[in-house]
Amino acid sequence: MRPESKRLLFNLLGNQVVWFIAVIAAGCGHAWPGVLAAAVFVCLHLWSVARRGDEVRLVMLALLCGLVVDGVASAQGWVVYRAATFGGSLAPPWILALWASLAVTLNTGMRALQSRLWAGVLLGGIGGPLAYLAAARGWQAAEFAMPAWRGWTWLATAWALALPTLLWAARRLAARTAVR
């Protein structure tokens, strides 16, 4: 297997492992396993790339997106997260860990989407809420308050904006670095 293929496989599988650890642990009321898994995954990724500064910027931007997307959902009561802190008015740490984990897939596992932002809109708008549904139904890591359409609508809209924004930022950072 070529080194690029190994890196891609590690990136995609690593992100999925982090998702499962975070969601299953949150369903049991624990935030720290997801945070720890994401920290290890993100650090391993950062150790393996040449443009660490750009990757750190993407992680910071993704964390900001997570604070807004999941912070609004939580503060409005549209989504109730298990293992939440701060009285449930902010995005829980395990959710932010998932956003950080997602960020390090933007230049590897999701690189092909950087030039297809419309696919990022679709993937974010459909896949984002479906991931929350899986977390809610499979492991009770979250719960949609009734009427559930409010939470669904917010997540679909926010993710349809957030993912292409992150992909666009990844592409811009790569182009900026290439120019130097």
XYZ file of N, CA, C and O in Angstrom:
720
model
N 0.848 -1.184 0.000
C 0.000 0.000 0.000
C 0.889 1.241 0.000
O 1.851 1.319 0.752
N 0.563 2.183 -0.858
C 1.341 3.419 -0.966
C 1.191 4.263 0.297
O 0.152 4.221 0.963
N 2.200 5.077 0.614
C 2.119 5.927 1.818
C 0.907 6.864 1.807
O 0.280 7.079 2.842
N 0.545 7.400 0.620
C -0.616 8.286 0.544
C -1.897 7.536 0.888
O -2.791 8.077 1.537
N -1.974 6.286 0.433
C -3.149 5.468 0.722
C -3.240 5.133 2.204
O -4.325 5.142 2.798
N -2.106 4.844 2.812
C -2.073 4.565 4.254
C -2.520 5.791 5.044
O -3.277 5.684 6.002
N -2.033 6.940 4.634
C -2.389 8.181 5.326
C -3.889 8.470 5.204
O -4.546 8.849 6.172
N -4.422 8.273 4.006
C -5.851 8.481 3.783
C -6.673 7.511 4.632
O -7.647 7.909 5.279
N -6.280 6.260 4.641
C -6.985 5.252 5.427
C -6.930 5.584 6.914
O -7.951 5.521 7.613
N -5.754 5.951 7.412
C -5.621 6.346 8.817
C -6.509 7.542 9.127
O -7.178 7.582 10.167
N -6.536 8.497 8.217
C -7.313 9.711 8.438
C -8.801 9.417 8.523
O -9.490 9.869 9.446
N -9.321 8.659 7.583
C -10.754 8.356 7.566
C -11.153 7.433 8.708
O -12.160 7.677 9.393
N -10.370 6.370 8.931
C -10.692 5.447 10.020
C -10.504 6.099 11.383
O -11.303 5.876 12.297
N -9.456 6.891 11.509
C -9.206 7.579 12.778
C -10.354 8.487 13.163
O -10.788 8.508 14.320
N -10.874 9.221 12.203
C -12.005 10.107 12.469
C -13.228 9.305 12.909
O -13.943 9.693 13.829
N -13.469 8.173 12.258
C -14.615 7.336 12.633
C -14.443 6.726 14.018
O -15.405 6.653 14.791
N -13.230 6.311 14.353
C -12.966 5.764 15.684
C -13.225 6.832 16.741
O -13.857 6.570 17.765
N -12.756 8.040 16.495
C -12.998 9.143 17.434
C -14.502 9.364 17.593
O -14.997 9.545 18.713
N -15.245 9.355 16.482
C -16.695 9.565 16.553
C -17.348 8.517 17.443
O -18.137 8.845 18.329
N -17.009 7.249 17.226
C -17.619 6.185 18.026
C -17.238 6.304 19.499
O -18.099 6.156 20.379
N -15.987 6.547 19.784
C -15.565 6.689 21.185
C -16.305 7.841 21.844
O -16.847 7.701 22.948
N -16.352 8.994 21.177
C -16.997 10.174 21.753
C -18.484 9.954 21.979
O -19.029 10.272 23.044
N -19.151 9.399 20.997
C -20.603 9.217 21.072
C -20.984 8.150 22.098
O -21.892 8.347 22.906
N -20.296 7.031 22.069
C -20.610 5.962 23.019
C -20.341 6.425 24.445
O -21.156 6.202 25.349
N -19.207 7.081 24.650
C -18.884 7.574 25.997
C -19.878 8.642 26.443
O -20.320 8.638 27.607
N -20.245 9.544 25.546
C -21.215 10.584 25.904
C -22.553 9.952 26.268
O -23.230 10.398 27.206
N -22.948 8.917 25.544
C -24.179 8.216 25.860
C -24.164 7.623 27.258
O -25.210 7.446 27.886
N -22.969 7.317 27.748
C -22.797 6.799 29.114
C -22.566 7.929 30.119
O -22.309 7.664 31.296
N -22.596 9.173 29.639
C -22.439 10.324 30.522
C -21.023 10.826 30.716
O -20.751 11.601 31.625
N -20.098 10.400 29.845
C -18.693 10.793 29.993
C -18.212 11.565 28.774
O -18.324 11.094 27.649
N -17.641 12.726 29.002
C -17.101 13.533 27.904
C -15.631 13.236 27.642
O -15.176 13.312 26.501
N -14.872 12.886 28.672
C -13.418 12.816 28.548
C -12.905 11.773 27.558
O -11.880 12.024 26.914
N -13.517 10.583 27.384
C -12.943 9.647 26.401
C -12.933 10.211 24.973
O -11.959 10.027 24.235
N -13.987 10.914 24.596
C -14.032 11.514 23.266
C -13.016 12.624 23.109
O -12.375 12.749 22.058
N -12.867 13.420 24.146
C -11.889 14.513 24.113
C -10.480 13.936 24.002
O -9.664 14.406 23.196
N -10.205 12.904 24.792
C -8.882 12.271 24.754
C -8.618 11.617 23.395
O -7.545 11.791 22.815
N -9.598 10.888 22.875
C -9.424 10.236 21.569
C -9.170 11.262 20.471
O -8.290 11.074 19.623
N -9.929 12.347 20.485
C -9.731 13.397 19.480
C -8.375 14.059 19.638
O -7.697 14.347 18.642
N -7.953 14.306 20.874
C -6.649 14.937 21.110
C -5.522 14.065 20.552
O -4.606 14.567 19.891
N -5.607 12.761 20.797
C -4.581 11.842 20.275
C -4.608 11.841 18.746
O -3.564 11.957 18.091
N -5.800 11.717 18.170
C -5.931 11.682 16.713
C -5.419 12.971 16.072
O -4.641 12.940 15.108
N -5.831 14.108 16.601
C -5.403 15.398 16.044
C -3.890 15.561 16.195
O -3.212 15.985 15.250
N -3.335 15.212 17.342
C -1.884 15.335 17.541
C -1.106 14.421 16.600
O -0.081 14.841 16.042
N -1.577 13.178 16.427
C -0.907 12.278 15.475
C -0.961 12.853 14.060
O 0.017 12.780 13.314
N -2.102 13.414 13.717
C -2.223 14.019 12.389
C -1.256 15.200 12.252
O -0.540 15.290 11.249
N -1.249 16.076 13.246
C -0.381 17.250 13.176
C 1.090 16.849 13.110
O 1.886 17.495 12.418
N 1.450 15.789 13.793
C 2.824 15.306 13.781
C 3.222 14.820 12.382
O 4.383 14.917 11.990
N 2.232 14.349 11.620
C 2.534 13.731 10.324
C 2.452 14.673 9.130
O 2.706 14.246 8.009
N 2.081 15.933 9.337
C 1.920 16.842 8.199
C 2.993 17.918 8.194
O 3.550 18.270 9.240
N 3.236 18.451 7.024
C 4.242 19.504 6.882
C 3.682 20.880 7.248
O 4.387 21.704 7.817
N 2.425 21.115 6.917
C 1.823 22.442 7.131
C 1.021 22.470 8.437
O -0.189 22.639 8.437
N 1.702 22.296 9.553
C 1.022 22.226 10.849
C 0.239 23.503 11.159
O -0.856 23.437 11.696
N 0.797 24.621 10.824
C 0.140 25.900 11.113
C -1.218 25.996 10.448
O -2.196 26.424 11.062
N -1.289 25.590 9.184
C -2.565 25.619 8.470
C -3.555 24.647 9.094
O -4.742 24.940 9.212
N -3.084 23.470 9.484
C -3.967 22.481 10.103
C -4.484 22.982 11.451
O -5.660 22.784 11.778
N -3.630 23.630 12.206
C -4.068 24.196 13.495
C -5.114 25.280 13.252
O -6.116 25.359 13.978
N -4.926 26.101 12.232
C -5.926 27.124 11.902
C -7.272 26.483 11.551
O -8.327 26.984 11.943
N -7.230 25.385 10.809
C -8.470 24.684 10.465
C -9.144 24.109 11.707
O -10.372 24.159 11.831
N -8.359 23.577 12.621
C -8.927 23.062 13.873
C -9.589 24.206 14.644
O -10.713 24.054 15.149
N -8.933 25.338 14.720
C -9.511 26.482 15.436
C -10.807 26.958 14.777
O -11.795 27.255 15.464
N -10.817 27.008 13.451
C -12.023 27.410 12.733
C -13.148 26.402 12.950
O -14.302 26.773 13.156
N -12.808 25.117 12.926
C -13.817 24.082 13.166
C -14.364 24.185 14.589
O -15.568 24.016 14.809
N -13.509 24.453 15.550
C -13.977 24.628 16.931
C -14.931 25.816 17.035
O -15.944 25.745 17.742
N -14.618 26.879 16.328
C -15.518 28.035 16.300
C -16.865 27.648 15.695
O -17.925 28.008 16.223
N -16.835 26.896 14.593
C -18.091 26.413 13.985
C -18.871 25.569 14.986
O -20.092 25.717 15.122
N -18.183 24.687 15.685
C -18.836 23.843 16.675
C -19.446 24.641 17.809
O -20.551 24.330 18.276
N -18.723 25.668 18.249
C -19.269 26.523 19.307
C -20.558 27.186 18.862
O -21.513 27.298 19.635
N -20.613 27.607 17.602
C -21.822 28.255 17.090
C -22.920 27.224 16.815
O -24.032 27.341 17.348
N -22.621 26.211 15.994
C -23.646 25.244 15.579
C -24.240 24.529 16.786
O -25.455 24.544 16.998
N -23.401 23.906 17.578
C -23.910 23.124 18.697
C -24.226 23.990 19.907
O -25.090 23.633 20.713
N -23.563 25.130 20.025
C -23.894 26.062 21.100
C -25.302 26.622 20.942
O -26.071 26.688 21.907
N -25.659 27.017 19.720
C -27.008 27.525 19.459
C -28.036 26.415 19.675
O -29.068 26.619 20.321
N -27.750 25.222 19.143
C -28.688 24.097 19.308
C -28.920 23.788 20.779
O -30.055 23.539 21.204
N -27.866 23.861 21.560
C -27.971 23.579 22.990
C -28.660 24.712 23.740
O -29.576 24.478 24.531
N -28.232 25.934 23.492
C -28.802 27.084 24.194
C -30.290 27.252 23.905
O -31.063 27.655 24.784
N -30.703 26.937 22.680
C -32.117 27.044 22.324
C -32.927 25.852 22.831
O -34.160 25.871 22.769
N -32.235 24.819 23.279
C -32.922 23.629 23.761
C -33.398 22.713 22.653
O -34.177 21.791 22.893
N -32.940 22.941 21.431
C -33.349 22.110 20.301
C -32.706 20.732 20.360
O -33.290 19.749 19.933
N -31.462 20.698 20.848
C -30.744 19.435 21.033
C -30.220 19.431 22.466
O -29.602 20.394 22.904
N -30.495 18.345 23.167
C -30.007 18.177 24.536
C -28.906 17.130 24.484
O -29.144 15.992 24.070
N -27.702 17.530 24.865
C -26.536 16.654 24.776
C -26.266 16.000 26.121
O -26.321 16.653 27.156
N -25.964 14.705 26.091
C -25.495 14.020 27.292
C -24.062 14.457 27.537
O -23.372 14.911 26.637
N -23.612 14.281 28.742
C -22.251 14.651 29.140
C -21.984 16.124 28.841
O -20.887 16.506 28.465
N -23.020 16.945 28.990
C -22.885 18.386 28.742
C -22.314 19.067 29.984
O -22.437 18.581 31.096
N -21.691 20.188 29.768
C -21.168 21.007 30.855
C -21.787 22.388 30.752
O -22.525 22.683 29.812
N -21.503 23.226 31.699
C -21.988 24.610 31.692
C -23.512 24.676 31.651
O -24.090 25.538 31.001
N -24.156 23.723 32.298
C -25.610 23.731 32.351
C -26.270 23.488 31.013
O -27.438 23.775 30.830
N -25.536 22.961 30.053
C -26.119 22.662 28.748
C -26.327 23.876 27.868
O -26.978 23.791 26.841
N -25.745 25.017 28.225
C -25.943 26.218 27.419
C -24.853 26.416 26.368
O -24.951 27.315 25.546
N -23.836 25.589 26.396
C -22.759 25.651 25.412
C -22.586 24.278 24.771
O -23.092 23.280 25.273
N -21.850 24.246 23.700
C -21.521 22.968 23.068
C -20.676 22.158 24.047
O -19.725 22.682 24.626
N -21.011 20.888 24.249
C -20.224 20.075 25.178
C -18.833 19.768 24.628
O -18.631 19.741 23.414
N -17.882 19.520 25.512
C -16.503 19.256 25.066
C -16.386 18.093 24.081
O -15.590 18.158 23.149
N -17.173 17.045 24.253
C -17.050 15.889 23.352
C -17.501 16.238 21.937
O -16.955 15.715 20.967
N -18.471 17.142 21.814
C -18.904 17.596 20.483
C -17.807 18.454 19.846
O -17.497 18.327 18.658
N -17.204 19.322 20.636
C -16.114 20.149 20.109
C -14.938 19.269 19.691
O -14.268 19.556 18.691
N -14.718 18.185 20.423
C -13.661 17.241 20.051
C -13.952 16.637 18.676
O -13.034 16.445 17.869
N -15.220 16.367 18.401
C -15.595 15.832 17.081
C -15.348 16.857 15.979
O -14.940 16.496 14.869
N -15.597 18.116 16.262
C -15.318 19.165 15.276
C -13.813 19.244 14.992
O -13.398 19.399 13.840
N -12.985 19.133 16.045
C -11.528 19.160 15.854
C -11.084 17.962 15.013
O -10.251 18.104 14.108
N -11.658 16.803 15.306
C -11.344 15.596 14.544
C -11.747 15.757 13.075
O -11.009 15.366 12.167
N -12.902 16.340 12.848
C -13.356 16.602 11.477
C -12.377 17.518 10.745
O -12.070 17.309 9.567
N -11.868 18.512 11.431
C -10.986 19.502 10.803
C -9.759 18.867 10.168
O -9.315 19.302 9.103
N -9.222 17.824 10.811
C -8.001 17.232 10.264
C -8.288 16.258 9.126
O -7.356 15.678 8.573
N -9.548 16.107 8.749
C -9.877 15.323 7.556
C -10.039 16.217 6.324
O -10.138 15.703 5.208
N -10.065 17.517 6.510
C -10.364 18.432 5.408
C -9.322 18.406 4.303
O -9.661 18.559 3.124
N -8.056 18.220 4.666
C -6.980 18.187 3.665
C -6.551 16.781 3.294
O -5.628 16.602 2.499
N -7.196 15.794 3.848
C -6.832 14.412 3.550
C -8.070 13.671 3.054
O -8.281 13.546 1.863
N -8.892 13.202 3.970
C -10.063 12.419 3.614
C -11.092 13.168 2.786
O -11.793 12.577 1.967
N -11.192 14.468 2.985
C -12.183 15.269 2.255
C -11.564 16.203 1.224
O -12.234 17.090 0.709
N -10.325 15.986 0.905
C -9.625 16.871 -0.035
C -10.373 17.041 -1.361
O -10.450 18.134 -1.909
N -10.946 15.975 -1.887
C -11.640 16.043 -3.179
C -12.847 16.977 -3.126
O -13.262 17.511 -4.160
N -13.402 17.185 -1.948
C -14.571 18.069 -1.821
C -14.194 19.547 -1.843
O -15.063 20.401 -2.005
N -12.917 19.865 -1.679
C -12.501 21.270 -1.657
C -12.833 21.990 -2.958
O -13.082 23.198 -2.944
N -12.825 21.288 -4.061
C -13.164 21.917 -5.344
C -14.614 21.647 -5.741
O -15.033 22.022 -6.823
N -15.352 21.009 -4.856
C -16.775 20.709 -5.095
C -17.584 21.148 -3.873
O -18.145 20.322 -3.156
N -17.632 22.432 -3.652
C -18.292 22.945 -2.452
C -19.773 22.590 -2.412
O -20.344 22.417 -1.339
N -20.396 22.435 -3.579
C -21.806 22.032 -3.614
C -21.974 20.659 -2.966
O -22.978 20.387 -2.316
N -20.969 19.770 -3.141
C -21.011 18.455 -2.491
C -20.853 18.613 -0.985
O -21.453 17.864 -0.208
N -20.073 19.604 -0.567
C -19.941 19.901 0.860
C -21.246 20.387 1.456
O -21.591 20.048 2.597
N -22.002 21.170 0.676
C -23.320 21.623 1.125
C -24.227 20.415 1.336
O -24.896 20.284 2.375
N -24.254 19.521 0.355
C -25.105 18.332 0.455
C -24.657 17.410 1.587
O -25.485 16.949 2.379
N -23.367 17.139 1.654
C -22.853 16.261 2.704
C -23.107 16.852 4.086
O -23.547 16.144 4.992
N -22.867 18.135 4.229
C -23.111 18.783 5.513
C -24.584 18.833 5.859
O -24.989 18.500 6.980
N -25.403 19.237 4.894
C -26.831 19.408 5.147
C -27.578 18.115 5.396
O -28.589 18.091 6.100
N -27.077 17.028 4.825
C -27.734 15.729 5.014
C -26.963 14.879 6.029
O -27.537 14.352 6.983
N -25.669 14.744 5.811
C -24.859 13.883 6.677
C -24.695 14.397 8.088
O -24.657 13.602 9.040
N -24.612 15.709 8.242
C -24.471 16.271 9.588
C -25.615 15.860 10.502
O -25.396 15.209 11.529
N -26.854 16.197 10.138
C -27.989 15.806 10.984
C -28.132 14.290 11.142
O -28.546 13.820 12.213
N -27.781 13.527 10.116
C -27.870 12.068 10.238
C -26.890 11.528 11.279
O -27.190 10.553 11.982
N -25.728 12.150 11.399
C -24.774 11.741 12.429
C -25.349 11.996 13.823
O -25.178 11.188 14.741
N -26.068 13.116 13.976
C -26.707 13.410 15.261
C -27.823 12.401 15.541
O -27.999 11.969 16.676
N -28.559 12.045 14.504
C -29.616 11.045 14.660
C -29.023 9.705 15.103
O -29.554 9.049 16.001
N -27.925 9.302 14.477
C -27.265 8.053 14.867
C -26.795 8.125 16.320
O -26.960 7.167 17.081
N -26.226 9.248 16.710
C -25.762 9.413 18.094
C -26.931 9.378 19.071
O -26.820 8.821 20.165
N -28.050 9.966 18.663
C -29.224 10.026 19.540
C -29.911 8.668 19.647
O -30.213 8.202 20.749
N -30.143 8.040 18.533
C -30.894 6.769 18.541
C -30.031 5.577 18.927
O -30.506 4.652 19.563
N -28.785 5.601 18.500
C -27.930 4.448 18.765
C -27.340 4.417 20.159
O -27.221 3.357 20.766
N -26.982 5.582 20.695
C -26.273 5.618 21.967
C -26.820 6.643 22.958
O -26.222 6.871 23.993
N -27.921 7.286 22.635
C -28.554 8.267 23.514
C -27.572 9.368 23.937
O -27.634 9.875 25.050
N -26.674 9.734 23.038
C -25.704 10.787 23.317
C -26.322 12.174 23.180
O -25.770 13.153 23.671
N -27.470 12.242 22.519
C -28.186 13.502 22.333
C -29.665 13.185 22.204
O -30.046 12.041 21.960
N -30.459 14.214 22.381
C -31.906 14.053 22.237
C -32.466 15.315 21.589
O -32.092 16.431 21.955
N -33.337 15.120 20.620
C -33.984 16.252 19.960
C -35.242 16.618 20.743
O -36.097 15.771 20.976
N -35.321 17.895 21.142
C -36.517 18.362 21.846
C -37.669 18.477 20.851
O -37.465 18.725 19.667
N -38.855 18.299 21.339
C -40.043 18.393 20.483
C -40.479 19.844 20.339
O -40.395 20.579 21.296
N -40.906 20.285 19.221
C -40.934 19.546 17.965
C -39.524 19.427 17.377
O -38.800 20.418 17.273
N -39.180 18.226 17.006
C -37.821 17.907 16.572
C -37.411 18.633 15.298
O -36.223 18.819 15.048
N -38.363 19.087 14.498
C -38.027 19.743 13.236
C -37.168 20.985 13.461
O -36.368 21.339 12.603
N -37.314 21.637 14.631
C -36.490 22.831 14.888
C -35.012 22.470 14.950
O -34.175 23.141 14.324
N -34.690 21.435 15.702
C -33.299 20.998 15.802
C -32.771 20.484 14.477
O -31.643 20.794 14.074
N -33.596 19.700 13.777
C -33.209 19.171 12.475
C -32.938 20.290 11.479
O -31.958 20.262 10.739
N -33.844 21.263 11.456
C -33.701 22.382 10.516
C -32.435 23.174 10.817
O -31.683 23.541 9.899
N -32.210 23.450 12.091
C -31.010 24.192 12.475
C -29.749 23.428 12.070
O -28.843 23.988 11.453
N -29.678 22.143 12.429
C -28.480 21.367 12.121
C -28.259 21.231 10.620
O -27.125 21.348 10.142
N -29.319 20.988 9.866
C -29.175 20.854 8.411
C -28.672 22.157 7.796
O -27.747 22.155 6.970
N -29.250 23.263 8.221
C -28.843 24.570 7.675
C -27.420 24.923 8.107
O -26.593 25.337 7.279
N -27.142 24.768 9.382
C -25.826 25.137 9.907
C -24.724 24.276 9.302
O -23.661 24.789 8.916
N -24.955 22.981 9.193
C -23.950 22.099 8.603
C -23.806 22.330 7.104
O -22.705 22.194 6.561
N -24.894 22.681 6.431
C -24.815 22.976 4.995
C -23.994 24.233 4.744
O -23.476 24.434 3.638
N -23.854 25.072 5.738
C -22.993 26.256 5.644
C -21.596 25.987 6.195
O -20.598 26.421 5.622
N -21.522 25.276 7.316
C -20.238 25.082 7.998
C -19.270 24.218 7.199
O -18.093 24.576 7.053
N -19.730 23.077 6.693
C -18.799 22.182 6.001
C -18.195 22.815 4.751
O -16.968 22.797 4.591
N -18.989 23.426 3.862
C -18.338 24.055 2.710
C -17.437 25.229 3.108
O -16.431 25.487 2.453
N -17.781 25.913 4.183
C -16.918 26.995 4.668
C -15.574 26.438 5.111
O -14.518 26.999 4.789
N -15.594 25.333 5.833
C -14.346 24.703 6.270
C -13.546 24.183 5.079
O -12.316 24.332 5.039
N -14.228 23.597 4.110
C -13.549 23.114 2.904
C -12.938 24.271 2.117
O -11.810 24.178 1.624
N -13.668 25.357 2.009
C -13.163 26.546 1.318
C -11.922 27.085 2.040
O -10.921 27.426 1.401
N -11.989 27.143 3.374
C -10.848 27.633 4.155
C -9.634 26.727 3.965
O -8.505 27.220 3.821
N -9.849 25.420 3.932
C -8.746 24.484 3.716
C -8.099 24.730 2.358
O -6.865 24.752 2.234
N -8.926 24.930 1.341
C -8.405 25.193 -0.003
C -7.638 26.514 -0.044
O -6.562 26.600 -0.642
N -8.179 27.546 0.584
C -7.510 28.858 0.603
C -6.162 28.790 1.328
O -5.190 29.383 0.865
N -6.134 28.097 2.450
C -4.870 27.974 3.193
C -3.835 27.216 2.373
O -2.665 27.593 2.356
N -4.268 26.160 1.692
C -3.343 25.396 0.845
C -2.823 26.263 -0.304
O -1.632 26.231 -0.620
N -3.683 27.055 -0.917
C -3.281 27.927 -2.028
C -2.333 29.007 -1.527
O -1.345 29.324 -2.200
N -2.605 29.532 -0.366
C -1.762 30.587 0.203
C -0.375 30.033 0.496
O 0.624 30.686 0.222
N -0.314 28.839 1.022
C 0.966 28.209 1.337
C 1.736 27.884 0.070
O 2.951 28.034 0.019
N 1.037 27.455 -0.987
C 1.689 27.107 -2.255
C 2.325 28.322 -2.913
O 3.348 28.200 -3.590
N 1.744 29.493 -2.688
C 2.241 30.731 -3.293
C 3.554 31.154 -2.648
O 4.421 31.713 -3.274
N 3.698 30.870 -1.383
C 4.903 31.312 -0.652
C 6.127 30.702 -1.155
O 6.628 29.921 -1.563
